[in-house]
Coordinates of C-alpha atoms and ligand atoms in Angstrom, one line a residue:
M1 CA -13.0 17.3 3.9
A2 CA -10.6 15.6 6.5
S3 CA -6.9 16.2 6.0
P4 CA -5.1 13.2 4.4
K5 CA -3.7 10.7 6.8
V6 CA -2.1 8.3 4.3
G7 CA -0.1 9.4 1.3
I8 CA -0.1 7.1 -1.7
V9 CA 2.7 7.8 -4.1
M10 CA 3.5 6.0 -7.4
G11 CA 6.4 6.4 -9.7
S12 CA 4.3 6.8 -12.8
A13 CA 0.7 7.3 -13.8
S14 CA 1.1 3.9 -15.6
D15 CA 1.2 2.4 -12.1
L16 CA -2.3 3.6 -11.1
P17 CA -4.4 0.6 -12.3
R18 CA -2.4 -1.6 -9.8
L19 CA -3.0 0.8 -7.0
E20 CA -6.7 1.2 -7.3
K21 CA -7.3 -1.5 -4.7
A22 CA -5.2 0.4 -2.2
I23 CA -7.2 3.5 -2.8
D24 CA -10.5 1.6 -2.6
V25 CA -9.6 -0.2 0.6
L26 CA -8.6 3.0 2.4
K27 CA -11.6 4.9 1.2
S28 CA -13.9 2.0 2.3
L29 CA -12.2 2.2 5.7
G30 CA -12.9 5.9 5.9
V31 CA -9.2 6.8 5.9
P32 CA -8.5 10.2 4.1
I33 CA -5.8 9.8 1.5
E34 CA -3.6 11.9 -0.8
V35 CA -2.6 10.3 -4.1
R36 CA 0.5 11.6 -6.0
V37 CA 2.6 10.6 -9.0
M38 CA 6.3 11.4 -8.3
S39 CA 9.4 9.6 -9.4
A40 CA 12.7 9.1 -7.5
H41 CA 14.5 9.4 -10.8
R42 CA 12.4 11.8 -13.0
T43 CA 11.3 14.3 -10.3
P44 CA 13.7 13.6 -7.3
E45 CA 13.4 17.2 -6.0
D46 CA 9.6 16.9 -5.8
V47 CA 9.9 13.6 -4.0
A48 CA 12.3 15.1 -1.5
A49 CA 10.2 18.2 -0.8
W50 CA 7.0 16.2 -0.5
A51 CA 8.5 13.6 1.8
G52 CA 10.3 16.2 3.9
G53 CA 7.0 18.0 4.5
A54 CA 4.7 15.0 4.8
A55 CA 4.6 14.8 8.7
A56 CA 4.1 18.5 9.1
R57 CA 1.1 18.4 6.7
G58 CA -0.5 15.7 8.9
L59 CA 0.2 12.5 7.0
K60 CA 0.8 9.6 9.3
V61 CA 1.8 6.8 6.9
I62 CA 3.1 6.7 3.4
I63 CA 2.6 4.0 0.7
A64 CA 5.1 4.2 -2.2
A65 CA 4.8 2.0 -5.3
A66 CA 7.2 1.7 -8.2
G67 CA 8.5 -0.7 -10.8
G68 CA 12.0 -1.4 -12.2
A69 CA 14.8 0.2 -10.2
A70 CA 12.2 1.0 -7.6
H71 CA 13.9 3.6 -5.4
L72 CA 10.8 5.6 -4.6
A73 CA 9.9 4.1 -1.2
G74 CA 13.5 4.3 -0.1
A75 CA 14.0 7.9 -1.3
I76 CA 10.9 8.9 0.7
A77 CA 12.0 6.9 3.8
A78 CA 15.3 8.8 3.6
R79 CA 13.4 12.1 4.1
T80 CA 10.9 11.3 6.8
L81 CA 10.4 9.4 10.1
L82 CA 6.8 8.4 9.1
P83 CA 6.4 4.7 8.4
V84 CA 6.9 4.0 4.7
I85 CA 5.3 0.9 3.1
G86 CA 6.8 -0.1 -0.2
I87 CA 5.0 -1.9 -3.0
P88 CA 7.2 -3.5 -5.7
L89 CA 5.5 -3.4 -9.1
A90 CA 6.1 -5.7 -12.0
T91 CA 7.6 -4.4 -15.3
E92 CA 9.3 -6.1 -18.2
P93 CA 11.7 -7.9 -18.4
F94 CA 12.1 -9.1 -14.8
N95 CA 8.5 -9.1 -13.7
G96 CA 8.9 -7.3 -10.5
F97 CA 11.9 -9.2 -9.0
D98 CA 14.0 -6.1 -9.7
A99 CA 11.5 -3.8 -8.0
L100 CA 11.2 -6.3 -5.0
L101 CA 15.0 -6.2 -4.4
A102 CA 15.2 -2.5 -4.9
T103 CA 12.4 -1.8 -2.5
V104 CA 13.1 -4.4 0.2
Q105 CA 16.9 -4.2 0.5
M106 CA 17.1 -1.0 2.5
P107 CA 20.3 -0.4 4.5
P108 CA 20.1 -0.3 8.3
G109 CA 18.7 2.9 9.7
V110 CA 16.2 3.7 6.9
P111 CA 13.5 1.0 7.0
V112 CA 10.8 0.4 4.3
A113 CA 8.1 -2.1 5.2
T114 CA 7.9 -4.0 1.9
V115 CA 4.6 -5.8 1.1
S116 CA 3.8 -8.3 -1.6
A117 CA 4.4 -7.3 -5.2
G118 CA 1.6 -5.9 -7.4
A119 CA -2.1 -5.9 -6.6
W120 CA -1.8 -8.1 -3.5
G121 CA 0.7 -5.6 -2.2
A122 CA -1.6 -2.7 -2.9
E123 CA -4.3 -4.3 -0.9
N124 CA -2.0 -5.3 2.0
A125 CA -0.3 -1.9 2.0
A126 CA -3.6 -0.2 2.5
L127 CA -4.6 -2.6 5.3
L128 CA -1.2 -2.2 7.0
A129 CA -1.4 1.6 6.8
A130 CA -4.9 1.4 8.4
Q131 CA -3.6 -1.0 11.1
I132 CA -0.9 1.5 11.9
L133 CA -3.4 4.3 12.2
A134 CA -5.8 2.0 14.2
V135 CA -3.3 1.7 17.1
A136 CA -4.6 5.2 18.1
D137 CA -8.1 5.0 16.5
P138 CA -10.6 2.5 18.1
D139 CA -13.3 3.2 15.4
L140 CA -10.9 2.3 12.6
R141 CA -9.8 -0.8 14.6
A142 CA -13.4 -1.9 14.7
R143 CA -13.8 -1.5 10.9
L144 CA -10.6 -3.5 10.4
E145 CA -11.9 -6.3 12.7
S146 CA -15.1 -6.4 10.6
D147 CA -13.0 -6.7 7.5
R148 CA -11.0 -9.6 9.0
A149 CA -14.3 -11.3 10.0
A150 CA -15.8 -10.9 6.5
R151 CA -12.7 -12.5 5.0
A152 CA -12.9 -15.4 7.5
E153 CA -16.6 -15.9 6.7
K154 CA -15.9 -15.9 3.0
A155 CA -13.2 -18.6 3.5
R156 CA -15.6 -20.6 5.6
A157 CA -18.4 -20.2 3.1
A158 CA -16.0 -21.6 0.4
D159 CA -15.2 -24.5 2.6
R160 CA -18.9 -25.2 3.3
E161 CA -19.7 -25.2 -0.4
L162 CA -16.8 -27.4 -1.3
H163 CA -17.6 -29.8 1.5
S164 CA -21.2 -30.0 0.4
G165 CA -20.1 -30.8 -3.2
K166 CA -20.9 -27.5 -4.8
P167 CA -18.1 -25.4 -6.5
P168 CA -17.0 -22.5 -4.3
A169 CA -18.3 -19.0 -5.2
K170 CA -15.5 -16.8 -6.8
Ligands
RP5_201 C1 8.9 3.3 -12.5 O1 9.1 3.0 -13.9 C2 7.4 3.5 -12.4 O2 7.0 3.3 -11.1 C3 6.8 2.5 -13.4 O3 6.5 1.3 -12.7 C4 7.9 2.2 -14.3 C5 7.6 2.7 -15.8 O4 7.2 4.0 -15.8 P1 6.6 4.6 -17.1 O5 7.7 4.5 -18.2 O6 5.4 3.8 -17.5 O7 6.2 6.0 -16.8 O8 9.6 4.4 -12.1

């Protein structure tokens, strides 16, 4: 089995359902992944050790998702120069706005590339991680181009159906 190129970390196992799309997208693109549950607050030493050793283990990009006071992506970014993509997740009572601010508002010097909240973010985080890898991987780039083309064709098919009077396929 190929060594993981993308690490996907979530703050709690309760986050997993919202990250399934990220896992599916990267698997479908043939990108080997490592999936972990670690918390910036509950297991901070584990996060620090994992992030500090990530580059040496061969990871190239890290995706980190958390809800609430979502410090996971930032805590990882503080320990590595690998690109870190943060996904804010919705929790009660602020529905993800808290996680968005905690993830996106990193101080200068320690960037986190924050994507959309929730499931959209999971999908885009996976695609962005693949795009970063594709800079040095022409085969992966070709698979991403096919993905974009398929999305464009789906949009055009919906337009054709709507234009012809039929309801668009879901
Ligand atoms: C965050 O707290 C996690 O990322 C999760 O979104 C949220 C709640 O975690 P659990 O109480 O469900 O473990 O750190």
